[in-house]
Tab-separated table of N, CA, C and O in Angstrom:
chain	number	residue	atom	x	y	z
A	14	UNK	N	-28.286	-2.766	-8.348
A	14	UNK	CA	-26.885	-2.423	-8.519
A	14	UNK	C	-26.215	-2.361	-7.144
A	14	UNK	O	-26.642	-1.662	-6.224
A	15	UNK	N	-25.168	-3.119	-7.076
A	15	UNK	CA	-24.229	-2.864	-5.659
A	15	UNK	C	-24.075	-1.748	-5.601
A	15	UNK	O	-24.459	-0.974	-6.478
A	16	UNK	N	-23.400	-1.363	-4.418
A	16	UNK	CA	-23.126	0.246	-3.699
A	16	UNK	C	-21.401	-0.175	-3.712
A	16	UNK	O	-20.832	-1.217	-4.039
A	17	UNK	N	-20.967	0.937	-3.281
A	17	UNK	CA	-19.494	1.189	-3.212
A	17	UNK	C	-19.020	0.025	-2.273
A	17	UNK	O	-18.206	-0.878	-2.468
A	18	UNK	N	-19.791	0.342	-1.202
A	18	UNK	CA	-19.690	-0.165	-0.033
A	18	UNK	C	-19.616	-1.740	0.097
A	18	UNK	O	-18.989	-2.280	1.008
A	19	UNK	N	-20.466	-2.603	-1.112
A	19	UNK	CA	-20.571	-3.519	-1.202
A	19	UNK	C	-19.528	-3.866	-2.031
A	19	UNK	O	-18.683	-4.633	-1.569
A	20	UNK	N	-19.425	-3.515	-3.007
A	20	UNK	CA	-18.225	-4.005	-4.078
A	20	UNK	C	-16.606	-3.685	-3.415
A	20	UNK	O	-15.599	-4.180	-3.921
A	21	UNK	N	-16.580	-2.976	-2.473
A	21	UNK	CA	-15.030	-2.885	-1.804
A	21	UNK	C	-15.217	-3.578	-0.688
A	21	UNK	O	-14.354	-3.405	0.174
A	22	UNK	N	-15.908	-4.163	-0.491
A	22	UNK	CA	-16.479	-5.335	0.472
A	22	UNK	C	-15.850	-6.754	-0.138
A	22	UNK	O	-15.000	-7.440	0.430
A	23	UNK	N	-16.369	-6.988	-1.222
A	23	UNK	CA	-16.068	-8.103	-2.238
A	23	UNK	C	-14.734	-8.181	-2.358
A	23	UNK	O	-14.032	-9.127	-2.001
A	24	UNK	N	-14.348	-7.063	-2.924
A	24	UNK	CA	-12.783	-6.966	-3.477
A	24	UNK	C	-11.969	-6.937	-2.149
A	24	UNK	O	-10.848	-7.363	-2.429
A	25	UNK	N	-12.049	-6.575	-0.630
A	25	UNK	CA	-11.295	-6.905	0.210
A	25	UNK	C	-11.340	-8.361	0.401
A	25	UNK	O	-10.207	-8.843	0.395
A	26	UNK	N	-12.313	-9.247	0.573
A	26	UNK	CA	-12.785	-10.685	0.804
A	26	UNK	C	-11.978	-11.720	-0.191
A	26	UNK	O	-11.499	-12.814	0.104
A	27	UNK	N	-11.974	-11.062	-1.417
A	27	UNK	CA	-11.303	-11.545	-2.121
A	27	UNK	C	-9.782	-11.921	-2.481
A	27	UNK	O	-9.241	-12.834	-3.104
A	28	UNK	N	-9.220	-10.411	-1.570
A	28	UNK	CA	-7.856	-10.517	-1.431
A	28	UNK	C	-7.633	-11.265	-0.370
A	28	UNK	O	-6.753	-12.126	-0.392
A	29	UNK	N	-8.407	-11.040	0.718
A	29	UNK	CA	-8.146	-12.477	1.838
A	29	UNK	C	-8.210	-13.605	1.553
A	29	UNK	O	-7.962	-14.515	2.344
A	30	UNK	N	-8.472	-13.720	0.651
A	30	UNK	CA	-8.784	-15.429	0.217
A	30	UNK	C	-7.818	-15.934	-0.427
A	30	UNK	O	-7.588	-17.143	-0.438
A	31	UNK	N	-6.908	-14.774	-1.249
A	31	UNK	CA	-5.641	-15.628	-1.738
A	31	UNK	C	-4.625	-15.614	-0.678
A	31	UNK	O	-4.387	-14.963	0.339
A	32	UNK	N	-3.898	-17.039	-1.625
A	32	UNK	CA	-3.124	-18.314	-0.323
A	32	UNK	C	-1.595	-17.947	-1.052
A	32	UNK	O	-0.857	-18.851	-0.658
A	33	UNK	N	-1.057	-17.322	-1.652
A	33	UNK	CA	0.211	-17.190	-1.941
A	33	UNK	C	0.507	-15.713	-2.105
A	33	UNK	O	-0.311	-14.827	-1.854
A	34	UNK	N	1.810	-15.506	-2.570
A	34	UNK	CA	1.982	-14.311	-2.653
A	34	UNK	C	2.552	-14.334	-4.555
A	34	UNK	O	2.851	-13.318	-5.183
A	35	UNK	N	2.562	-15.374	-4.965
A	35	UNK	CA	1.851	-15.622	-6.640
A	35	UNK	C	0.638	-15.458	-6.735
A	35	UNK	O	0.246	-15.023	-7.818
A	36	UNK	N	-0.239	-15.698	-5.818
A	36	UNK	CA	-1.868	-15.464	-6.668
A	36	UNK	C	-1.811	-14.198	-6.091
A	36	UNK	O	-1.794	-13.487	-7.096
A	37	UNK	N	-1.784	-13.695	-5.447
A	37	UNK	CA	-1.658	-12.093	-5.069
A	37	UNK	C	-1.164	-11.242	-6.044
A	37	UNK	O	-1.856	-10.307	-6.446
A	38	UNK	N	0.140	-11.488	-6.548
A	38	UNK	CA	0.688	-11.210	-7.498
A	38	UNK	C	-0.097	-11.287	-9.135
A	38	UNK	O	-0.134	-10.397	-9.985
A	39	UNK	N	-0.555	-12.386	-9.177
A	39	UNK	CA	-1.740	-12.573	-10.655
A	39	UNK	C	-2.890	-12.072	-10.407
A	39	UNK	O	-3.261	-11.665	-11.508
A	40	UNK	N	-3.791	-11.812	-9.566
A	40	UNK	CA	-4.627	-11.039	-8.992
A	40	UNK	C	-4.764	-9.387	-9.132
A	40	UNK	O	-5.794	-8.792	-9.449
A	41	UNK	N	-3.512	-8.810	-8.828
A	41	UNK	CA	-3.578	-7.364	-8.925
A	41	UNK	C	-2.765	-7.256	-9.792
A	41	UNK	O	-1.987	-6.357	-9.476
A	42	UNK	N	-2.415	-7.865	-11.107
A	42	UNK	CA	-1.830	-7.975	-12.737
A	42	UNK	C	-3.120	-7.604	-13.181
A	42	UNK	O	-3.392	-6.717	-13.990
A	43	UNK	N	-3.954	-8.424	-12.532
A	43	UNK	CA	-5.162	-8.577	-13.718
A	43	UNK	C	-5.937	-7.201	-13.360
A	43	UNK	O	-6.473	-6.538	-14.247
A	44	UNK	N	-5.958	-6.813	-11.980
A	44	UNK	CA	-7.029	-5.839	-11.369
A	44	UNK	C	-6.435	-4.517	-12.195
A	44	UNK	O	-7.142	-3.708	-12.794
A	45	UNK	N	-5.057	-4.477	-12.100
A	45	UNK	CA	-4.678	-3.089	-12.293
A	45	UNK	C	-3.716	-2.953	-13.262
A	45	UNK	O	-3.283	-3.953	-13.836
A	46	UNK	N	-3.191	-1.476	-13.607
A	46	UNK	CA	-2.535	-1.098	-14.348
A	46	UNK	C	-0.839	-1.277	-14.110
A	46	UNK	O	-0.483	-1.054	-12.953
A	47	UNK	N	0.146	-1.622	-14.994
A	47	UNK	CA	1.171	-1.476	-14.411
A	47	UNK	C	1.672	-0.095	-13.793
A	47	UNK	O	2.487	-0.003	-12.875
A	48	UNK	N	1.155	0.782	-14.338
A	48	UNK	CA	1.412	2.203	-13.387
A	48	UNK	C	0.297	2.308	-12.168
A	48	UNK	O	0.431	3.034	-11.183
A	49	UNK	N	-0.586	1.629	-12.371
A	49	UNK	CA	-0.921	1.837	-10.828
A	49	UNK	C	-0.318	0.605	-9.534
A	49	UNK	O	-0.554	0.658	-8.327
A	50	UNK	N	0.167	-0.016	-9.973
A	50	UNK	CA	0.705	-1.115	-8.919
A	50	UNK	C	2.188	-0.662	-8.958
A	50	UNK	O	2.847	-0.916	-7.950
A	51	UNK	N	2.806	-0.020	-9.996
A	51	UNK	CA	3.899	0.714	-9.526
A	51	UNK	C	4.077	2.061	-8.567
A	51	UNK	O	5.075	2.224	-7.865
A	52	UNK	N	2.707	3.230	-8.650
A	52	UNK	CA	2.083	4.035	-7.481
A	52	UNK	C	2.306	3.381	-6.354
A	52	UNK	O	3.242	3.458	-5.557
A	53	UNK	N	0.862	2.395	-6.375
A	53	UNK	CA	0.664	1.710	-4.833
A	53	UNK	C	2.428	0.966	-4.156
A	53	UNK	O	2.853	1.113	-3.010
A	54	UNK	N	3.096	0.232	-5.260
A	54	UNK	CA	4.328	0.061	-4.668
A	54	UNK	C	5.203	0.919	-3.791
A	54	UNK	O	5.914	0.612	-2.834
A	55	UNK	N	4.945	2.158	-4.414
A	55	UNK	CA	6.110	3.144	-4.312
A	55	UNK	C	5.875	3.441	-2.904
A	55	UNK	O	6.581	3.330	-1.902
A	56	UNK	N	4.602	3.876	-3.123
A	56	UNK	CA	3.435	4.493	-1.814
A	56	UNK	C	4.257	3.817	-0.294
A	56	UNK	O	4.775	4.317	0.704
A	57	UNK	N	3.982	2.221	-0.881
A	57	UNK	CA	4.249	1.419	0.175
A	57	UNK	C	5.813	1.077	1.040
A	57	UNK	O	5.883	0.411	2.073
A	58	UNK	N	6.861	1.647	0.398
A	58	UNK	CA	7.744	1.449	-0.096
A	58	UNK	C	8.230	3.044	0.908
A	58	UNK	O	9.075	2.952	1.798
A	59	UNK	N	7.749	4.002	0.673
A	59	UNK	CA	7.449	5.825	1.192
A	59	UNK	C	6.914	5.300	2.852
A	59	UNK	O	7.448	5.652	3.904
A	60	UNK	N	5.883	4.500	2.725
A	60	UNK	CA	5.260	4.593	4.483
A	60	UNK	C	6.551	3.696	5.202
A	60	UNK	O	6.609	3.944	6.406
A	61	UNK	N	7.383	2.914	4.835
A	61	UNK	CA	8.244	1.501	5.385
A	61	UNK	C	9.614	2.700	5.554
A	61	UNK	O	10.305	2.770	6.571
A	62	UNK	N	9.750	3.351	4.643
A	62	UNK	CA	10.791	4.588	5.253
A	62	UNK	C	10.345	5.370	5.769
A	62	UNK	O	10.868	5.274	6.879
A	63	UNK	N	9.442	6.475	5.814
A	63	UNK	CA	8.970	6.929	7.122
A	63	UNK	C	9.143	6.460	8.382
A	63	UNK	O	9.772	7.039	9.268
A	64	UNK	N	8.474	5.196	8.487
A	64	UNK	CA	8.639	4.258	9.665
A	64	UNK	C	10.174	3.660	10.167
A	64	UNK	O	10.376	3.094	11.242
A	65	UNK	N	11.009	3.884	9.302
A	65	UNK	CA	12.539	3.882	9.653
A	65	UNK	C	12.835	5.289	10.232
A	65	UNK	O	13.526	5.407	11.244
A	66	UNK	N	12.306	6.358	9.583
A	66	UNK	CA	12.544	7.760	10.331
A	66	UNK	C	13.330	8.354	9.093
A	66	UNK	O	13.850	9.412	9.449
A	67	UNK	N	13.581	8.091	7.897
A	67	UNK	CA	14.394	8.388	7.040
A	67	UNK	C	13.631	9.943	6.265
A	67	UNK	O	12.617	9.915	5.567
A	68	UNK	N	14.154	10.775	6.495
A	68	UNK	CA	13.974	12.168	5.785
A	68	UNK	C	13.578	11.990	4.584
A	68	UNK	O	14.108	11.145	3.863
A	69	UNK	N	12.389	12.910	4.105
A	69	UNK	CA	12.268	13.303	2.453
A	69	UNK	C	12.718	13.499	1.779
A	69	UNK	O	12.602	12.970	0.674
A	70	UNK	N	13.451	14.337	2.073
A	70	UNK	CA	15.137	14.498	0.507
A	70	UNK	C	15.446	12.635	0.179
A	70	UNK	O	15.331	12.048	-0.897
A	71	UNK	N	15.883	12.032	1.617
A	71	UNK	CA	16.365	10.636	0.906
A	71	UNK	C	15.365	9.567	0.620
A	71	UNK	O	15.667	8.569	-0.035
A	72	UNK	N	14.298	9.752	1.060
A	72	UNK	CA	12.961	8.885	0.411
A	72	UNK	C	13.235	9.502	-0.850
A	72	UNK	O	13.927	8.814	-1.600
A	73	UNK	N	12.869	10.634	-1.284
A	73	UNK	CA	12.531	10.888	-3.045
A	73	UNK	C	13.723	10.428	-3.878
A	73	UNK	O	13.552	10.072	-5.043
A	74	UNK	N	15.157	10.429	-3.195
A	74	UNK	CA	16.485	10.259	-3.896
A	74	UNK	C	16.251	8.703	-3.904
A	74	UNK	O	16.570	8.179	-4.971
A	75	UNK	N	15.575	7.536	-2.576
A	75	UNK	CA	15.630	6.374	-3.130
A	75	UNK	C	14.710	5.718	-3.837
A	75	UNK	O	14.908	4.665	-4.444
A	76	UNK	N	13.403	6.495	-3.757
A	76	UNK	CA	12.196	6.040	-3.911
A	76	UNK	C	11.958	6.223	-6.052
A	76	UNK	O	11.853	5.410	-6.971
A	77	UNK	N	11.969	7.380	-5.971
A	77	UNK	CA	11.801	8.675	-7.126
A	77	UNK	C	10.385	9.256	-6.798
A	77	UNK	O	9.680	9.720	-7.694
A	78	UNK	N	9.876	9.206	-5.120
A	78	UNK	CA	8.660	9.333	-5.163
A	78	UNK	C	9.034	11.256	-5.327
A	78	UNK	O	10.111	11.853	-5.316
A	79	UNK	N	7.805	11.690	-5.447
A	79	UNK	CA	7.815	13.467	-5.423
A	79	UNK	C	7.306	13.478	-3.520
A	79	UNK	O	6.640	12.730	-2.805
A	80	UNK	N	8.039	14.720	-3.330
A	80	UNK	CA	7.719	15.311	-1.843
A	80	UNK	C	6.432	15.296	-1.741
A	80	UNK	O	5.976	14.892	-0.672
A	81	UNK	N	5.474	15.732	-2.829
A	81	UNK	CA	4.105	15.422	-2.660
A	81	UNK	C	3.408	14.115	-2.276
A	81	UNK	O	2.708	13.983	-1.273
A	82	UNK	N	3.695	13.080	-3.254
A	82	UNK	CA	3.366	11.524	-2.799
A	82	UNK	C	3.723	11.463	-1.126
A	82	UNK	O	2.877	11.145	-0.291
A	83	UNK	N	5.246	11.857	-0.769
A	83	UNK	CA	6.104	11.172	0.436
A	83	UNK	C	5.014	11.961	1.339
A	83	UNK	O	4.750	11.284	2.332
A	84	UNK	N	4.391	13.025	1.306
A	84	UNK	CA	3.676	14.434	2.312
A	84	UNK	C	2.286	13.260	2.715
A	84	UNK	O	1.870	12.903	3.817
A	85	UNK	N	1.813	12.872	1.260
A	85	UNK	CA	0.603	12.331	1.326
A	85	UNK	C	0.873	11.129	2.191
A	85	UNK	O	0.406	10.954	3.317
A	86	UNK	N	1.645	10.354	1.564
A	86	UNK	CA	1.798	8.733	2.638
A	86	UNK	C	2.156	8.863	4.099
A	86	UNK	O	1.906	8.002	4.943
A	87	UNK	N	2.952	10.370	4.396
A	87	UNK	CA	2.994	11.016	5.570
A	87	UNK	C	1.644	10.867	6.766
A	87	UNK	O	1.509	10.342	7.871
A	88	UNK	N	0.974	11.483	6.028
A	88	UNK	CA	-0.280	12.242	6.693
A	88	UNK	C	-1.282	10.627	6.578
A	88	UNK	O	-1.691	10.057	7.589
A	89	UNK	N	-1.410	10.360	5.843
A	89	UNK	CA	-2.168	8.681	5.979
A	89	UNK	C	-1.359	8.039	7.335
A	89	UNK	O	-2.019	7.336	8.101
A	90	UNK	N	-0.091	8.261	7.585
A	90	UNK	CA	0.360	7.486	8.363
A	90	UNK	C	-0.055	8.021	9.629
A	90	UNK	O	-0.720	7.293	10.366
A	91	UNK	N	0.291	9.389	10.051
A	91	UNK	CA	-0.150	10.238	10.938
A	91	UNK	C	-1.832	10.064	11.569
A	91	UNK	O	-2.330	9.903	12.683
A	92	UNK	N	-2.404	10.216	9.981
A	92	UNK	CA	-3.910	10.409	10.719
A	92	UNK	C	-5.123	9.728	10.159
A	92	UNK	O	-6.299	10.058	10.312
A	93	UNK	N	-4.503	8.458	9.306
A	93	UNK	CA	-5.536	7.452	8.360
A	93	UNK	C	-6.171	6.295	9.509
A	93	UNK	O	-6.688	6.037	10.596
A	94	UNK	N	-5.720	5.950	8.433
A	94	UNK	CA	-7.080	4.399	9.390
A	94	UNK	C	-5.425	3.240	9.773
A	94	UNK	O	-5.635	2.061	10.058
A	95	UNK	N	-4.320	3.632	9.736
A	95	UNK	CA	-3.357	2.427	10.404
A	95	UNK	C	-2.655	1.515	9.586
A	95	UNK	O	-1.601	0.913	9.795
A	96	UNK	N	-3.748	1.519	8.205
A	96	UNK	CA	-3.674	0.259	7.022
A	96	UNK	C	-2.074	0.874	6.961
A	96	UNK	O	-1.590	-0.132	7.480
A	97	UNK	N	-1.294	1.445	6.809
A	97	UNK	CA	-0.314	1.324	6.729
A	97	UNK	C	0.849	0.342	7.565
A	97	UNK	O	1.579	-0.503	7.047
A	98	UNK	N	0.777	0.749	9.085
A	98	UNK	CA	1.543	0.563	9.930
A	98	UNK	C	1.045	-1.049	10.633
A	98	UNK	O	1.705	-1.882	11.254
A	99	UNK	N	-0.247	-1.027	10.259
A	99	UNK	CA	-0.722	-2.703	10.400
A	99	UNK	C	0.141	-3.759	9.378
A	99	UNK	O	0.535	-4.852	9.785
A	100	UNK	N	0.376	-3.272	7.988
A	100	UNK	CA	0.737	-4.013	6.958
A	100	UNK	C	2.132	-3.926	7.542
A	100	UNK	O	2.780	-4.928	7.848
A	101	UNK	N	2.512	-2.837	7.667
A	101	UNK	CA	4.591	-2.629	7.920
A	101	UNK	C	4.611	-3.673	9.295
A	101	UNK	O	5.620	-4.371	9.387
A	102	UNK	N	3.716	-3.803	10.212
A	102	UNK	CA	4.202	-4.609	11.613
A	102	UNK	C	4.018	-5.934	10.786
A	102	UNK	O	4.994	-6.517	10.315
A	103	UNK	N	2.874	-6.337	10.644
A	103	UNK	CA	2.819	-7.963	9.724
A	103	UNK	C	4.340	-8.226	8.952
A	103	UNK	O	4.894	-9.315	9.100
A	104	UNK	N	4.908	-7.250	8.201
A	104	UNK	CA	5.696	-7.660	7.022
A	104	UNK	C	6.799	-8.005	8.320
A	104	UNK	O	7.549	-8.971	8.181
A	105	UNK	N	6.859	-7.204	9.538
A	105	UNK	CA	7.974	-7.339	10.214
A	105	UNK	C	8.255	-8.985	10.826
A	105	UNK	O	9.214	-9.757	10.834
A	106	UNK	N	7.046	-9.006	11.245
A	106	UNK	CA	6.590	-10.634	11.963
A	106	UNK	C	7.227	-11.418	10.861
A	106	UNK	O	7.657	-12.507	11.243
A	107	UNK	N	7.388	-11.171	9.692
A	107	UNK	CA	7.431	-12.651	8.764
A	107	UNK	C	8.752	-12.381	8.569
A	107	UNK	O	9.354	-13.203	7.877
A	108	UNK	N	9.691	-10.960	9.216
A	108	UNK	CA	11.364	-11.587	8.512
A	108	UNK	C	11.999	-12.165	9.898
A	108	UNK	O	13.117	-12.680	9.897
């Protein structure tokens, strides 16, 4: 039996491998729930205003995230592994 370690191994490899942002899109349709790709959206959506500097009152008023979610994507940003602020600089490069 694979380990954790191995199977989130796979499933990162796998997302590198898609070539559009349609198979990306059909990819995590199939992986996940529409409430969880609406989470992870939001999530993502919470770290890209942070990174503007935009206050919690108006993240939750644009987002509908709760102060809790915005606290959490906070503190990932503060003291996680970067995956945030790596993805927000990339998205910047491509506008």
């Amino acid at each position: 039996m694979a380990t954790y370690e191995e199977n989130t191994a796979k499933l990162f490899e796998a997302i590198l491998r898609l070539e559009s942002t349609s198979e990306c899109e059909h990819f995590f349709k199939d992986l996940c729930t529409v409430k969880e790709l609406k989470e992870m959206s939001q999530r993502f959506e919470v770290a890209r205003l942070l990174e503007k500097g935009l206050v919690y009152s108006d993240i939750a008023n644009e987002t509908g995230a709760s102060t809790t979610t915005i606290s959490r994507v906070n503190r990932s940003l503060m003291y996680g592994e970067n995956g945030y602020k790596t993805a927000i600089e990339r998205m910047k490069e491509c506008e």
